Amino acid sequence: MSLARALSRLPSDRATEAVIKDIVTFLVHHTDEWLTLEEVSRRTGSLMAESRPVLEALHAAYVVDFDEPISAYRYRYDIGLSIEIDTFLHRTHKVENHVQTNVARFRDRYGAQ
């Protein structure tokens, strides 16, 4: 059970990380609820084509459970996994803030065009 293992199976670009962050945040807020791919996609604002590989990677790394008959995923709280998730979310938040700060500095120096 490892978020790091799931992340290693996915591309490490900013768009994919944004989808991962949205899905993980959503699942953490809906602990122990069975959620379909369609529901996760709709409620996170991601396309199903973006959400499917993320959920499959999370399932393959035992971060979420998958129920075949109802085709639904469920996050169950685990203290070790929770620490990994908090670390991931903190890191992505810091990266987003860093990028926004750099863009703001660039605009201050060179103007918005």
PDB file of C-alpha atoms in Angstrom:
ATOM      1  CA  MET A   1       0.000   0.000   0.000  1.00  0.00           C
ATOM      2  CA  SER A   2       1.861   3.033  -1.238  1.00  0.00           C
ATOM      3  CA  LEU A   3       0.972   6.295  -2.912  1.00  0.00           C
ATOM      4  CA  ALA A   4       4.560   6.527  -4.162  1.00  0.00           C
ATOM      5  CA  ARG A   5       4.115   3.241  -6.041  1.00  0.00           C
ATOM      6  CA  ALA A   6       0.930   4.557  -7.660  1.00  0.00           C
ATOM      7  CA  LEU A   7       2.623   7.829  -8.625  1.00  0.00           C
ATOM      8  CA  SER A   8       5.531   5.955 -10.198  1.00  0.00           C
ATOM      9  CA  ARG A   9       3.082   4.315 -12.637  1.00  0.00           C
ATOM     10  CA  LEU A  10       1.769   7.658 -13.884  1.00  0.00           C
ATOM     11  CA  PRO A  11       3.349  10.432 -15.977  1.00  0.00           C
ATOM     12  CA  SER A  12       4.941  13.147 -13.853  1.00  0.00           C
ATOM     13  CA  ASP A  13       3.676  16.154 -15.796  1.00  0.00           C
ATOM     14  CA  ARG A  14       1.778  19.044 -14.231  1.00  0.00           C
ATOM     15  CA  ALA A  15      -1.566  18.150 -15.825  1.00  0.00           C
ATOM     16  CA  THR A  16      -1.494  14.592 -14.495  1.00  0.00           C
ATOM     17  CA  GLU A  17      -0.395  15.783 -11.057  1.00  0.00           C
ATOM     18  CA  ALA A  18      -3.345  18.183 -10.978  1.00  0.00           C
ATOM     19  CA  VAL A  19      -5.744  15.321 -11.752  1.00  0.00           C
ATOM     20  CA  ILE A  20      -4.081  13.117  -9.108  1.00  0.00           C
ATOM     21  CA  LYS A  21      -4.313  15.899  -6.543  1.00  0.00           C
ATOM     22  CA  ASP A  22      -8.003  16.498  -7.273  1.00  0.00           C
ATOM     23  CA  ILE A  23      -8.875  12.796  -7.145  1.00  0.00           C
ATOM     24  CA  VAL A  24      -6.877  12.066  -3.986  1.00  0.00           C
ATOM     25  CA  THR A  25      -8.349  15.099  -2.229  1.00  0.00           C
ATOM     26  CA  PHE A  26     -11.854  14.057  -3.255  1.00  0.00           C
ATOM     27  CA  LEU A  27     -11.363  10.450  -2.119  1.00  0.00           C
ATOM     28  CA  VAL A  28      -9.934  11.529   1.245  1.00  0.00           C
ATOM     29  CA  HIS A  29     -12.997  13.701   1.836  1.00  0.00           C
ATOM     30  CA  HIS A  30     -15.243  10.735   0.987  1.00  0.00           C
ATOM     31  CA  THR A  31     -13.548   8.018   3.027  1.00  0.00           C
ATOM     32  CA  ASP A  32     -15.305   4.627   2.987  1.00  0.00           C
ATOM     33  CA  GLU A  33     -17.748   5.675   0.228  1.00  0.00           C
ATOM     34  CA  TRP A  34     -18.002   3.568  -2.933  1.00  0.00           C
ATOM     35  CA  LEU A  35     -17.579   5.917  -5.906  1.00  0.00           C
ATOM     36  CA  THR A  36     -17.787   5.079  -9.604  1.00  0.00           C
ATOM     37  CA  LEU A  37     -15.342   6.357 -12.197  1.00  0.00           C
ATOM     38  CA  GLU A  38     -18.075   8.534 -13.658  1.00  0.00           C
ATOM     39  CA  GLU A  39     -18.883  10.058 -10.281  1.00  0.00           C
ATOM     40  CA  VAL A  40     -15.240  10.773  -9.454  1.00  0.00           C
ATOM     41  CA  SER A  41     -14.695  12.340 -12.884  1.00  0.00           C
ATOM     42  CA  ARG A  42     -17.808  14.472 -12.695  1.00  0.00           C
ATOM     43  CA  ARG A  43     -17.225  15.689  -9.160  1.00  0.00           C
ATOM     44  CA  THR A  44     -13.529  16.476  -9.656  1.00  0.00           C
ATOM     45  CA  GLY A  45     -14.059  18.100 -13.051  1.00  0.00           C
ATOM     46  CA  SER A  46     -11.716  15.673 -14.809  1.00  0.00           C
ATOM     47  CA  LEU A  47     -12.343  13.762 -17.997  1.00  0.00           C
ATOM     48  CA  MET A  48     -12.967  10.051 -17.590  1.00  0.00           C
ATOM     49  CA  ALA A  49      -9.943   9.405 -19.818  1.00  0.00           C
ATOM     50  CA  GLU A  50      -7.812  11.338 -17.289  1.00  0.00           C
ATOM     51  CA  SER A  51      -9.379   9.807 -14.184  1.00  0.00           C
ATOM     52  CA  ARG A  52      -9.326   6.144 -15.258  1.00  0.00           C
ATOM     53  CA  PRO A  53      -5.507   5.687 -15.308  1.00  0.00           C
ATOM     54  CA  VAL A  54      -5.170   7.504 -11.979  1.00  0.00           C
ATOM     55  CA  LEU A  55      -7.794   5.357 -10.266  1.00  0.00           C
ATOM     56  CA  GLU A  56      -6.349   2.187 -11.819  1.00  0.00           C
ATOM     57  CA  ALA A  57      -2.860   3.102 -10.575  1.00  0.00           C
ATOM     58  CA  LEU A  58      -4.240   3.852  -7.102  1.00  0.00           C
ATOM     59  CA  HIS A  59      -5.999   0.478  -7.119  1.00  0.00           C
ATOM     60  CA  ALA A  60      -2.910  -1.398  -8.362  1.00  0.00           C
ATOM     61  CA  ALA A  61      -0.875   0.145  -5.509  1.00  0.00           C
ATOM     62  CA  TYR A  62      -3.582  -0.751  -2.944  1.00  0.00           C
ATOM     63  CA  VAL A  63      -4.356   2.885  -2.159  1.00  0.00           C
ATOM     64  CA  VAL A  64      -8.029   2.346  -3.005  1.00  0.00           C
ATOM     65  CA  ASP A  65     -10.243  -0.734  -3.107  1.00  0.00           C
ATOM     66  CA  PHE A  66     -12.141  -1.715  -6.236  1.00  0.00           C
ATOM     67  CA  ASP A  67     -15.445  -3.567  -6.221  1.00  0.00           C
ATOM     68  CA  GLU A  68     -15.868  -5.408  -9.526  1.00  0.00           C
ATOM     69  CA  PRO A  69     -19.665  -5.992  -9.454  1.00  0.00           C
ATOM     70  CA  ILE A  70     -20.504  -2.317  -8.953  1.00  0.00           C
ATOM     71  CA  SER A  71     -17.358  -0.927 -10.659  1.00  0.00           C
ATOM     72  CA  ALA A  72     -16.645   1.441  -7.792  1.00  0.00           C
ATOM     73  CA  TYR A  73     -13.582   2.612  -5.892  1.00  0.00           C
ATOM     74  CA  ARG A  74     -13.247   3.273  -2.168  1.00  0.00           C
ATOM     75  CA  TYR A  75     -10.537   4.919  -0.087  1.00  0.00           C
ATOM     76  CA  ARG A  76     -10.193   3.486   3.395  1.00  0.00           C
ATOM     77  CA  TYR A  77      -8.273   5.476   5.978  1.00  0.00           C
ATOM     78  CA  ASP A  78      -4.799   4.231   6.854  1.00  0.00           C
ATOM     79  CA  ILE A  79      -2.389   6.279   8.995  1.00  0.00           C
ATOM     80  CA  GLY A  80       0.689   5.502   6.879  1.00  0.00           C
ATOM     81  CA  LEU A  81      -1.113   6.255   3.659  1.00  0.00           C
ATOM     82  CA  SER A  82      -2.554   9.406   5.184  1.00  0.00           C
ATOM     83  CA  ILE A  83       0.957  10.694   5.901  1.00  0.00           C
ATOM     84  CA  GLU A  84       1.988   9.965   2.298  1.00  0.00           C
ATOM     85  CA  ILE A  85      -1.098  11.739   0.966  1.00  0.00           C
ATOM     86  CA  ASP A  86      -0.517  14.786   3.184  1.00  0.00           C
ATOM     87  CA  THR A  87       3.110  14.961   2.007  1.00  0.00           C
ATOM     88  CA  PHE A  88       2.056  14.700  -1.649  1.00  0.00           C
ATOM     89  CA  LEU A  89      -0.627  17.371  -1.292  1.00  0.00           C
ATOM     90  CA  HIS A  90       1.769  19.681   0.561  1.00  0.00           C
ATOM     91  CA  ARG A  91       4.410  19.243  -2.157  1.00  0.00           C
ATOM     92  CA  THR A  92       1.987  19.919  -5.012  1.00  0.00           C
ATOM     93  CA  HIS A  93       0.663  22.985  -3.189  1.00  0.00           C
ATOM     94  CA  LYS A  94       4.207  24.336  -2.772  1.00  0.00           C
ATOM     95  CA  VAL A  95       4.977  23.758  -6.470  1.00  0.00           C
ATOM     96  CA  GLU A  96       1.774  25.540  -7.541  1.00  0.00           C
ATOM     97  CA  ASN A  97       2.567  28.494  -5.265  1.00  0.00           C
ATOM     98  CA  HIS A  98       6.126  28.656  -6.601  1.00  0.00           C
ATOM     99  CA  VAL A  99       4.918  28.723 -10.220  1.00  0.00           C
ATOM    100  CA  GLN A 100       2.294  31.383  -9.457  1.00  0.00           C
ATOM    101  CA  THR A 101       4.880  33.524  -7.676  1.00  0.00           C
ATOM    102  CA  ASN A 102       7.285  33.262 -10.607  1.00  0.00           C
ATOM    103  CA  VAL A 103       4.538  34.193 -13.076  1.00  0.00           C
ATOM    104  CA  ALA A 104       3.575  37.194 -10.923  1.00  0.00           C
ATOM    105  CA  ARG A 105       7.213  38.330 -10.749  1.00  0.00           C
ATOM    106  CA  PHE A 106       7.574  38.006 -14.507  1.00  0.00           C
ATOM    107  CA  ARG A 107       4.432  40.080 -15.055  1.00  0.00           C
ATOM    108  CA  ASP A 108       5.643  42.733 -12.613  1.00  0.00           C
ATOM    109  CA  ARG A 109       8.985  43.001 -14.403  1.00  0.00           C
ATOM    110  CA  TYR A 110       7.888  42.735 -18.015  1.00  0.00           C
ATOM    111  CA  GLY A 111       4.187  43.521 -17.902  1.00  0.00           C
ATOM    112  CA  ALA A 112       1.265  41.350 -18.868  1.00  0.00           C
ATOM    113  CA  GLN A 113       0.944  41.037 -22.622  1.00  0.00           C
TER     114      GLN A 113
END
